[in-house]
């Protein structure tokens, strides 16, 4: 199964949740925002939203600073 992750092809063996994808790429769920097919995924839905073939996912990480 292929998705597009931050503009690059990304292969998955099976559908996984947004939360699992965030963990696989080594990010903390509390420090990222996820967009799926141009719609923001609420943090409360990360565990229940399953990725599907062809999904376009953008993940951005919040960085502190001044």
Short mmCIF file of C-alpha atoms in Angstrom, two decimals:
data_model
loop_
_atom_site.label_atom_id
_atom_site.label_comp_id
_atom_site.label_asym_id
_atom_site.label_seq_id
_atom_site.Cartn_x
_atom_site.Cartn_y
_atom_site.Cartn_z
CA UNK A 1 0.00 0.00 0.00
CA UNK A 2 1.39 3.40 -0.96
CA UNK A 3 0.73 6.80 0.56
CA UNK A 4 2.41 10.14 0.03
CA UNK A 5 4.10 11.38 3.22
CA UNK A 6 5.33 14.96 3.20
CA UNK A 7 5.52 14.88 -0.59
CA UNK A 8 7.41 11.57 -0.84
CA UNK A 9 6.13 8.03 -1.59
CA UNK A 10 5.90 5.88 1.54
CA UNK A 11 5.12 2.14 1.56
CA UNK A 12 2.97 0.43 4.16
CA UNK A 13 2.30 -3.31 4.41
CA UNK A 14 -1.27 -2.74 5.62
CA UNK A 15 -3.55 0.10 6.71
CA UNK A 16 -2.39 1.72 9.96
CA UNK A 17 -3.68 4.55 12.11
CA UNK A 18 -2.39 8.09 11.99
CA UNK A 19 -1.03 7.52 15.52
CA UNK A 20 0.98 4.49 14.37
CA UNK A 21 2.43 6.41 11.42
CA UNK A 22 3.50 9.26 13.70
CA UNK A 23 5.23 6.74 16.00
CA UNK A 24 6.91 4.95 13.06
CA UNK A 25 8.56 8.14 11.88
CA UNK A 26 9.80 8.85 15.40
CA UNK A 27 7.63 11.83 16.29
CA UNK A 28 5.59 12.57 19.40
CA UNK A 29 1.83 12.76 18.84
CA UNK A 30 1.68 15.78 21.14
CA UNK A 31 4.17 17.79 19.09
CA UNK A 32 2.83 17.33 15.56
CA UNK A 33 -0.09 18.35 13.39
CA UNK A 34 -1.33 15.94 10.73
CA UNK A 35 -3.17 16.74 7.53
CA UNK A 36 -4.80 13.93 5.52
CA UNK A 37 -5.90 14.74 1.99
CA UNK A 38 -5.86 18.48 2.78
CA UNK A 39 -7.94 18.14 5.97
CA UNK A 40 -6.51 18.48 9.47
CA UNK A 41 -6.86 15.33 11.56
CA UNK A 42 -7.87 16.20 15.14
CA UNK A 43 -5.52 14.80 17.81
CA UNK A 44 -8.50 12.98 19.31
CA UNK A 45 -8.87 10.98 16.06
CA UNK A 46 -5.23 9.88 15.58
CA UNK A 47 -5.97 6.37 16.89
CA UNK A 48 -9.19 5.87 14.92
CA UNK A 49 -8.30 7.29 11.48
CA UNK A 50 -6.87 4.53 9.28
CA UNK A 51 -4.71 5.43 6.32
CA UNK A 52 -5.79 4.23 2.89
CA UNK A 53 -4.09 3.65 -0.45
CA UNK A 54 -3.19 6.96 -2.08
CA UNK A 55 -3.68 9.15 1.01
CA UNK A 56 -1.64 12.34 1.01
CA UNK A 57 -0.29 12.95 4.51
CA UNK A 58 1.52 16.03 5.73
CA UNK A 59 3.06 15.98 9.20
CA UNK A 60 4.56 19.10 10.72
CA UNK A 61 6.34 19.24 14.05
CA UNK A 62 6.03 22.12 16.47
CA UNK A 63 9.34 23.64 17.53
CA UNK A 64 9.79 26.01 20.44
CA UNK A 65 11.97 29.04 20.24
CA UNK A 66 11.92 32.73 20.06
#
